[in-house]
Amino acid sequence: MNSISVSQRLLFTTITILYWTSMYVYVPTLSPFLSGRGLSLQFIGIVLGSYGFVQMFVRFPLGILSDRWGKRKPFILLGMLTAAISCLLFLIPGLWIWPLAGRLMAGVCASTWVAFTVLYAGYFGAGQTGRAMGNISVMTVSGQMIGMLLSGWLTEGFNQNAPFSIGAIIAGIGLLLAFLLKEPRMGQRDQPGMSFAMIKNVVRTKTLLQVSLLSILAHGVLFITMFGFTPLKAQEMGAGGIGLTVLVFAFMLPHAFASLFTARWFTPRFGYWGTIGAGFVLSTLCTLAMVFAQSFGMLVATQAINGFAQGLHMPLLLGLAIRDVALPGRATAMGLYQALYAIGMFSGPFLAGWLNESWGLNSGFLFGSLLGAAAAFLVWAWARQERAVHVRTGEKHTGEVSG
């Protein structure tokens, strides 16, 4: 394990939490906010999907650039700056272009997450990627939960612009703290520069491509539901700011719990394919149950189980993305992984918005359940294929992600 001071670890943790808080402080109220501006469900889907659309094109180049420079901190600074700009753009009244521009800028901000994950993984020794990604997933969920819990309270206690104002302030504080961040001495500058041949090898990594496809489907479900149209369904059921806070808490708390214990408890007992598969099955059933939810209480119950399910597979997919990639290429691998799963962040709400406009909100949730079912089938097929290979070779695969 690299020699990183406790103060630097705490600083990184604080910055990461502020980063996610600033991006998610307005997410639960975003679709109601856009609906209140008189925008159609189809256009709301475009705004929600634009967040992922930008990431499809920005994350991979940022990962390559980070590996070639051997630096992560400049991209973390960029992330905090664009988070503040994103929130400020939503505060501009009038034309529809401003909320769209704000969400596009949020996509640029989220693209810098590549640098966060790789820098933190560098704090840990070989074989500890699963543990590192489990820890950083908890930071992610903590920041998202704090932001989303603040969202409803700020909207109800002040006004609909309050979450965006607070988000800009939080991002500004994170930007100032990020200047104090230090990269490990055993960083990328001691490694050979990333070459195009190495990029080619990274792109061909089988495990990376498999988990990227699964993550596309997982993020499609997530951005159709809790980070997309679930708050709008809750509002239609009569939920106000406090109700949205309850909904967020119900989703994020089990999500944080599962993220914390997935690599430490679930994976050693059930294996990574078994754990990931269970997560997708639960997520599929909960998303389907939303179609039949007739009360706010039932909707909250589906999100509680869905949050737990997301926490089962998200950290493992993140760890598997860089497990089989050498250190000099990890930012490139993470950039590719995050660029690919951004397809789900864009296409999920975009297609659901089109379905919702034509056939109502439940049609989008039904579509989300089909995405989850497809992912569960792929996990089953790949797990079966891997077992067959191990039987033939007599090998037992013990990937570091379970560490």
Coordinates of N, CA, C and O in Angstrom, one line a residue, residues 268-383:
P268 N -17.1 -12.9 -1.1 CA -16.4 -14.1 -0.7 C -17.4 -15.3 -0.5 O -16.9 -16.4 -0.6
R269 N -18.6 -15.1 -0.3 CA -19.6 -16.2 -0.1 C -20.3 -16.6 -1.3 O -20.6 -17.8 -1.5
F270 N -20.6 -15.7 -2.2 CA -21.4 -16.0 -3.4 C -20.7 -15.8 -4.7 O -21.2 -16.1 -5.8
G271 N -19.4 -15.3 -4.6 CA -18.7 -15.0 -5.9 C -19.1 -13.8 -6.5 O -20.2 -13.3 -6.2
Y272 N -18.3 -13.2 -7.4 CA -18.7 -11.9 -8.0 C -19.8 -12.1 -9.0 O -20.7 -11.2 -9.1
W273 N -19.9 -13.2 -9.8 CA -21.0 -13.3 -10.7 C -22.3 -13.6 -10.0 O -23.3 -13.1 -10.4
G274 N -22.2 -14.4 -8.9 CA -23.4 -14.6 -8.1 C -24.0 -13.4 -7.5 O -25.2 -13.1 -7.5
T275 N -23.1 -12.5 -6.9 CA -23.5 -11.3 -6.3 C -24.1 -10.3 -7.3 O -25.1 -9.7 -7.1
I276 N -23.4 -10.2 -8.4 CA -23.8 -9.2 -9.5 C -25.2 -9.7 -10.0 O -26.1 -8.9 -10.2
G277 N -25.3 -11.0 -10.3 CA -26.6 -11.6 -10.8 C -27.7 -11.3 -9.8 O -28.8 -11.0 -10.3
A278 N -27.5 -11.5 -8.5 CA -28.6 -11.3 -7.5 C -29.0 -9.9 -7.5 O -30.2 -9.6 -7.4
G279 N -28.0 -9.0 -7.7 CA -28.4 -7.5 -7.8 C -29.3 -7.2 -8.9 O -30.2 -6.5 -8.8
F280 N -29.0 -7.8 -10.1 CA -29.8 -7.5 -11.3 C -31.2 -8.1 -11.2 O -32.2 -7.5 -11.6
V281 N -31.3 -9.3 -10.6 CA -32.6 -9.9 -10.5 C -33.5 -9.1 -9.5 O -34.6 -8.8 -9.9
L282 N -32.9 -8.7 -8.4 CA -33.7 -7.8 -7.5 C -34.1 -6.5 -8.1 O -35.2 -6.0 -8.0
S283 N -33.1 -5.9 -8.8 CA -33.4 -4.6 -9.5 C -34.5 -4.7 -10.5 O -35.4 -3.9 -10.6
T284 N -34.5 -5.8 -11.3 CA -35.5 -6.1 -12.3 C -36.9 -6.2 -11.7 O -37.9 -5.6 -12.1
L285 N -37.0 -7.0 -10.6 CA -38.3 -7.2 -9.9 C -38.8 -5.9 -9.3 O -40.0 -5.6 -9.4
C286 N -37.9 -5.1 -8.7 CA -38.4 -3.9 -8.1 C -38.8 -2.8 -9.1 O -39.8 -2.1 -8.9
T287 N -38.1 -2.8 -10.2 CA -38.5 -1.8 -11.3 C -39.8 -2.2 -11.9 O -40.7 -1.4 -12.2
L288 N -40.0 -3.5 -12.1 CA -41.3 -4.0 -12.6 C -42.4 -3.7 -11.6 O -43.6 -3.3 -12.0
A289 N -42.1 -3.9 -10.3 CA -43.1 -3.6 -9.2 C -43.6 -2.2 -9.2 O -44.8 -1.9 -8.8
M290 N -42.7 -1.3 -9.7 CA -43.1 0.2 -9.7 C -44.3 0.4 -10.7 O -45.1 1.3 -10.5
V291 N -44.4 -0.4 -11.7 CA -45.5 -0.3 -12.7 C -46.9 -0.5 -11.9 O -47.9 0.1 -12.3
F292 N -46.9 -1.4 -10.9 CA -48.1 -1.7 -10.2 C -48.2 -1.0 -8.9 O -49.2 -1.3 -8.1
A293 N -47.3 -0.2 -8.5 CA -47.4 0.6 -7.3 C -48.6 1.5 -7.3 O -48.7 2.4 -8.1
Q294 N -49.4 1.4 -6.3 CA -50.6 2.2 -6.2 C -50.6 3.2 -5.1 O -51.5 4.0 -5.0
S295 N -49.6 3.1 -4.2 CA -49.4 4.0 -3.1 C -48.0 4.5 -3.0 O -47.1 3.8 -3.4
F296 N -47.8 5.6 -2.3 CA -46.5 6.1 -2.0 C -45.7 5.1 -1.2 O -44.4 5.0 -1.4
G297 N -46.3 4.5 -0.2 CA -45.6 3.5 0.6 C -45.0 2.4 -0.1 O -43.9 1.9 0.1
M298 N -45.8 1.9 -1.1 CA -45.3 0.8 -2.0 C -44.2 1.2 -2.8 O -43.2 0.5 -3.1
L299 N -44.2 2.5 -3.3 CA -43.2 3.0 -4.2 C -41.9 3.1 -3.3 O -40.8 2.8 -3.8
V300 N -42.0 3.6 -2.1 CA -40.8 3.7 -1.2 C -40.2 2.3 -1.0 O -39.0 2.1 -1.0
A301 N -41.1 1.3 -0.8 CA -40.6 -0.1 -0.6 C -39.8 -0.6 -1.8 O -38.7 -1.2 -1.6
T302 N -40.3 -0.3 -3.0 CA -39.6 -0.8 -4.2 C -38.2 -0.1 -4.3 O -37.2 -0.8 -4.7
Q303 N -38.1 1.2 -3.9 CA -36.8 1.9 -4.0 C -35.9 1.4 -2.9 O -34.6 1.4 -3.2
A304 N -36.3 1.0 -1.8 CA -35.5 0.5 -0.7 C -34.8 -0.8 -1.2 O -33.5 -0.9 -1.0
I305 N -35.5 -1.7 -1.7 CA -34.9 -2.9 -2.2 C -34.1 -2.7 -3.5 O -33.0 -3.3 -3.6
N306 N -34.5 -1.8 -4.3 CA -33.8 -1.5 -5.5 C -32.4 -0.8 -5.2 O -31.4 -1.1 -5.8
G307 N -32.4 0.0 -4.1 CA -31.2 0.7 -3.7 C -30.2 -0.4 -3.2 O -29.0 -0.3 -3.5
F308 N -30.7 -1.4 -2.5 CA -29.8 -2.5 -2.0 C -29.3 -3.2 -3.2 O -28.1 -3.6 -3.2
A309 N -30.1 -3.5 -4.2 CA -29.7 -4.3 -5.3 C -28.6 -3.6 -6.1 O -27.6 -4.2 -6.6
Q310 N -28.8 -2.2 -6.3 CA -27.8 -1.5 -7.0 C -26.4 -1.5 -6.3 O -25.4 -1.5 -6.9
G311 N -26.5 -1.5 -5.0 CA -25.3 -1.6 -4.2 C -24.6 -2.9 -4.3 O -23.4 -3.0 -4.0
L312 N -25.3 -3.9 -4.7 CA -24.6 -5.2 -4.8 C -23.8 -5.3 -6.1 O -22.7 -5.9 -6.0
H313 N -24.3 -4.7 -7.2 CA -23.5 -4.9 -8.4 C -22.6 -3.7 -8.8 O -21.6 -3.9 -9.5
M314 N -23.0 -2.5 -8.5 CA -22.2 -1.3 -8.9 C -20.8 -1.4 -8.5 O -19.9 -1.2 -9.3
P315 N -20.4 -1.6 -7.2 CA -19.0 -1.6 -6.8 C -18.2 -2.7 -7.5 O -17.0 -2.5 -7.8
L316 N -18.8 -3.9 -7.6 CA -18.1 -5.0 -8.2 C -17.8 -4.7 -9.7 O -16.7 -5.0 -10.2
L317 N -18.8 -4.2 -10.4 CA -18.5 -3.8 -11.8 C -17.4 -2.8 -12.0 O -16.6 -2.9 -12.8
L318 N -17.4 -1.8 -11.0 CA -16.3 -0.8 -11.0 C -15.0 -1.4 -10.8 O -14.0 -1.1 -11.5
G319 N -14.9 -2.3 -9.8 CA -13.6 -3.0 -9.6 C -13.1 -3.9 -10.7 O -12.0 -4.0 -11.0
L320 N -14.1 -4.7 -11.3 CA -13.7 -5.6 -12.4 C -13.3 -4.8 -13.6 O -12.5 -5.4 -14.4
A321 N -13.7 -3.6 -13.8 CA -13.3 -2.8 -15.0 C -11.8 -2.6 -15.1 O -11.3 -2.6 -16.2
I322 N -11.1 -2.5 -13.9 CA -9.7 -2.3 -14.0 C -8.9 -3.4 -13.4 O -7.6 -3.4 -13.3
R323 N -9.5 -4.5 -13.0 CA -8.9 -5.6 -12.4 C -7.7 -6.2 -13.3 O -6.7 -6.5 -12.8
D324 N -8.0 -6.4 -14.5 CA -7.1 -7.1 -15.4 C -6.2 -6.1 -16.2 O -5.6 -6.5 -17.2
V325 N -6.2 -4.9 -15.8 CA -5.4 -3.8 -16.5 C -4.2 -3.4 -15.7 O -4.3 -3.1 -14.5
A326 N -3.0 -3.3 -16.4 CA -1.8 -2.8 -15.7 C -2.0 -1.3 -15.2 O -2.8 -0.6 -15.8
L327 N -1.2 -1.0 -14.2 CA -1.4 0.4 -13.6 C -1.3 1.5 -14.6 O -2.1 2.4 -14.5
P328 N -0.3 1.5 -15.6 CA -0.3 2.7 -16.5 C -1.5 2.9 -17.4 O -1.7 3.9 -17.9
G329 N -2.3 1.8 -17.5 CA -3.5 1.9 -18.4 C -4.8 2.0 -17.7 O -5.9 1.9 -18.3
R330 N -4.8 2.2 -16.3 CA -6.0 2.1 -15.6 C -6.9 3.3 -15.8 O -8.2 3.1 -15.8
A331 N -6.4 4.4 -15.9 CA -7.3 5.6 -16.2 C -7.9 5.5 -17.6 O -9.1 5.8 -17.8
T332 N -7.2 4.9 -18.5 CA -7.7 4.7 -19.9 C -8.9 3.6 -19.8 O -9.9 3.8 -20.4
A333 N -8.6 2.5 -19.0 CA -9.6 1.5 -18.9 C -10.9 2.1 -18.1 O -12.0 1.8 -18.6
M334 N -10.6 2.8 -17.1 CA -11.7 3.4 -16.4 C -12.5 4.4 -17.2 O -13.7 4.5 -17.2
G335 N -11.7 5.2 -18.0 CA -12.4 6.1 -18.9 C -13.3 5.5 -19.9 O -14.4 5.9 -20.2
L336 N -12.8 4.3 -20.5 CA -13.6 3.6 -21.5 C -14.8 3.0 -20.8 O -15.9 3.1 -21.3
Y337 N -14.6 2.4 -19.6 CA -15.7 1.8 -18.9 C -16.8 2.9 -18.6 O -18.0 2.6 -18.8
Q338 N -16.4 4.0 -18.1 CA -17.4 5.0 -17.7 C -18.0 5.7 -18.9 O -19.1 6.1 -18.9
A339 N -17.2 5.8 -20.0 CA -17.8 6.3 -21.3 C -18.9 5.4 -21.8 O -19.9 5.8 -22.3
L340 N -18.6 4.1 -21.7 CA -19.6 3.1 -22.2 C -20.8 3.1 -21.4 O -21.9 3.0 -21.9
Y341 N -20.7 3.1 -20.0 CA -21.9 3.0 -19.2 C -22.7 4.3 -19.3 O -23.9 4.3 -19.0
A342 N -22.0 5.4 -19.8 CA -22.8 6.6 -20.0 C -23.8 6.4 -21.1 O -24.8 7.2 -21.2
I343 N -23.6 5.4 -22.0 CA -24.6 5.1 -23.0 C -26.0 4.8 -22.3 O -27.0 5.2 -22.8
G344 N -25.9 4.1 -21.2 CA -27.1 3.7 -20.5 C -27.7 5.0 -19.8 O -28.9 5.1 -19.7
M345 N -26.8 5.8 -19.3 CA -27.3 7.1 -18.6 C -28.0 8.0 -19.6 O -28.9 8.7 -19.2
F346 N -27.6 7.9 -20.9 CA -28.2 8.7 -21.9 C -29.5 8.0 -22.5 O -30.6 8.6 -22.5
S347 N -29.3 6.8 -23.0 CA -30.3 6.1 -23.7 C -31.5 5.7 -22.9 O -32.6 5.7 -23.3
G348 N -31.2 5.3 -21.6 CA -32.2 4.9 -20.7 C -33.3 6.0 -20.5 O -34.5 5.8 -20.9
P349 N -33.0 7.1 -20.0 CA -34.0 8.2 -19.8 C -34.5 8.8 -21.1 O -35.7 9.2 -21.2
F350 N -33.7 8.8 -22.1 CA -34.1 9.3 -23.4 C -35.2 8.5 -24.0 O -36.3 9.0 -24.4
L351 N -35.0 7.2 -24.0 CA -36.0 6.3 -24.6 C -37.3 6.2 -23.6 O -38.4 6.1 -24.1
A352 N -37.0 6.2 -22.3 CA -38.1 6.2 -21.4 C -38.9 7.4 -21.5 O -40.2 7.4 -21.4
G353 N -38.3 8.6 -21.7 CA -39.0 9.8 -21.9 C -39.9 9.8 -23.1 O -41.1 10.3 -23.0
W354 N -39.5 9.2 -24.2 CA -40.3 9.0 -25.4 C -41.5 8.1 -25.1 O -42.6 8.4 -25.5
L355 N -41.2 7.0 -24.4 CA -42.3 6.0 -24.0 C -43.3 6.7 -23.1 O -44.5 6.5 -23.2
N356 N -42.8 7.4 -22.1 CA -43.6 8.1 -21.1 C -44.6 9.1 -21.7 O -45.7 9.3 -21.3
E357 N -44.0 9.8 -22.7 CA -44.8 10.9 -23.4 C -46.0 10.2 -24.2 O -47.1 10.8 -24.2
S358 N -45.8 9.0 -24.7 CA -46.8 8.4 -25.5 C -47.7 7.5 -24.7 O -48.9 7.4 -25.0
W359 N -47.2 6.8 -23.7 CA -48.0 5.8 -23.0 C -48.0 5.9 -21.5 O -48.5 5.1 -20.8
G360 N -47.4 7.0 -20.9 CA -47.5 7.2 -19.5 C -46.2 6.7 -18.8 O -45.4 6.0 -19.3
L361 N -46.0 7.2 -17.5 CA -44.8 6.9 -16.8 C -44.5 5.4 -16.6 O -43.4 5.0 -16.7
N362 N -45.5 4.6 -16.5 CA -45.3 3.2 -16.2 C -44.6 2.5 -17.4 O -44.0 1.5 -17.2
S363 N -44.8 3.0 -18.6 CA -44.2 2.3 -19.7 C -42.7 2.4 -19.6 O -41.9 1.5 -20.0
G364 N -42.2 3.6 -19.1 CA -40.7 3.7 -18.9 C -40.2 2.8 -17.9 O -39.1 2.2 -18.1
F365 N -40.9 2.5 -16.8 CA -40.5 1.6 -15.8 C -40.5 0.2 -16.3 O -39.6 -0.6 -16.0
L366 N -41.5 -0.1 -17.1 CA -41.5 -1.5 -17.7 C -40.3 -1.7 -18.6 O -39.7 -2.8 -18.6
F367 N -39.9 -0.7 -19.4 CA -38.7 -0.7 -20.2 C -37.5 -0.9 -19.4 O -36.6 -1.7 -19.7
G368 N -37.4 -0.2 -18.2 CA -36.3 -0.4 -17.3 C -36.2 -1.8 -16.8 O -35.1 -2.4 -16.6
S369 N -37.3 -2.5 -16.5 CA -37.3 -3.8 -16.0 C -36.8 -4.8 -17.1 O -36.1 -5.8 -16.8
L370 N -37.0 -4.5 -18.3 CA -36.5 -5.3 -19.4 C -35.0 -5.2 -19.5 O -34.3 -6.2 -19.8
L371 N -34.5 -4.0 -19.3 CA -33.0 -3.8 -19.3 C -32.4 -4.6 -18.2 O -31.3 -5.3 -18.4
G372 N -33.0 -4.6 -17.0 CA -32.5 -5.4 -15.9 C -32.5 -6.9 -16.2 O -31.5 -7.6 -15.8
A373 N -33.6 -7.4 -16.8 CA -33.7 -8.8 -17.1 C -32.6 -9.2 -18.1 O -32.0 -10.3 -18.0
A374 N -32.3 -8.3 -19.1 CA -31.3 -8.6 -20.1 C -29.9 -8.8 -19.4 O -29.1 -9.7 -19.7
A375 N -29.7 -7.9 -18.4 CA -28.4 -7.9 -17.7 C -28.3 -9.2 -16.9 O -27.2 -9.9 -16.9
A376 N -29.4 -9.6 -16.2 CA -29.4 -10.8 -15.4 C -29.1 -12.0 -16.3 O -28.4 -13.0 -15.9
F377 N -29.7 -12.1 -17.5 CA -29.4 -13.2 -18.4 C -28.0 -13.2 -18.8 O -27.4 -14.3 -18.9
L378 N -27.4 -12.1 -19.1 CA -26.0 -12.1 -19.5 C -25.1 -12.6 -18.4 O -24.1 -13.3 -18.7
V379 N -25.4 -12.2 -17.2 CA -24.6 -12.6 -16.0 C -24.6 -14.1 -15.9 O -23.6 -14.8 -15.7
W380 N -25.8 -14.7 -16.1 CA -26.0 -16.1 -16.0 C -25.2 -16.8 -17.1 O -24.6 -17.8 -16.9
A381 N -25.3 -16.3 -18.3 CA -24.6 -16.9 -19.5 C -23.1 -16.9 -19.3 O -22.4 -17.9 -19.5
W382 N -22.6 -15.7 -18.9 CA -21.1 -15.6 -18.7 C -20.6 -16.4 -17.5 O -19.5 -17.0 -17.6
A383 N -21.4 -16.5 -16.5 CA -21.0 -17.3 -15.3 C -20.9 -18.8 -15.7 O -20.0 -19.5 -15.3

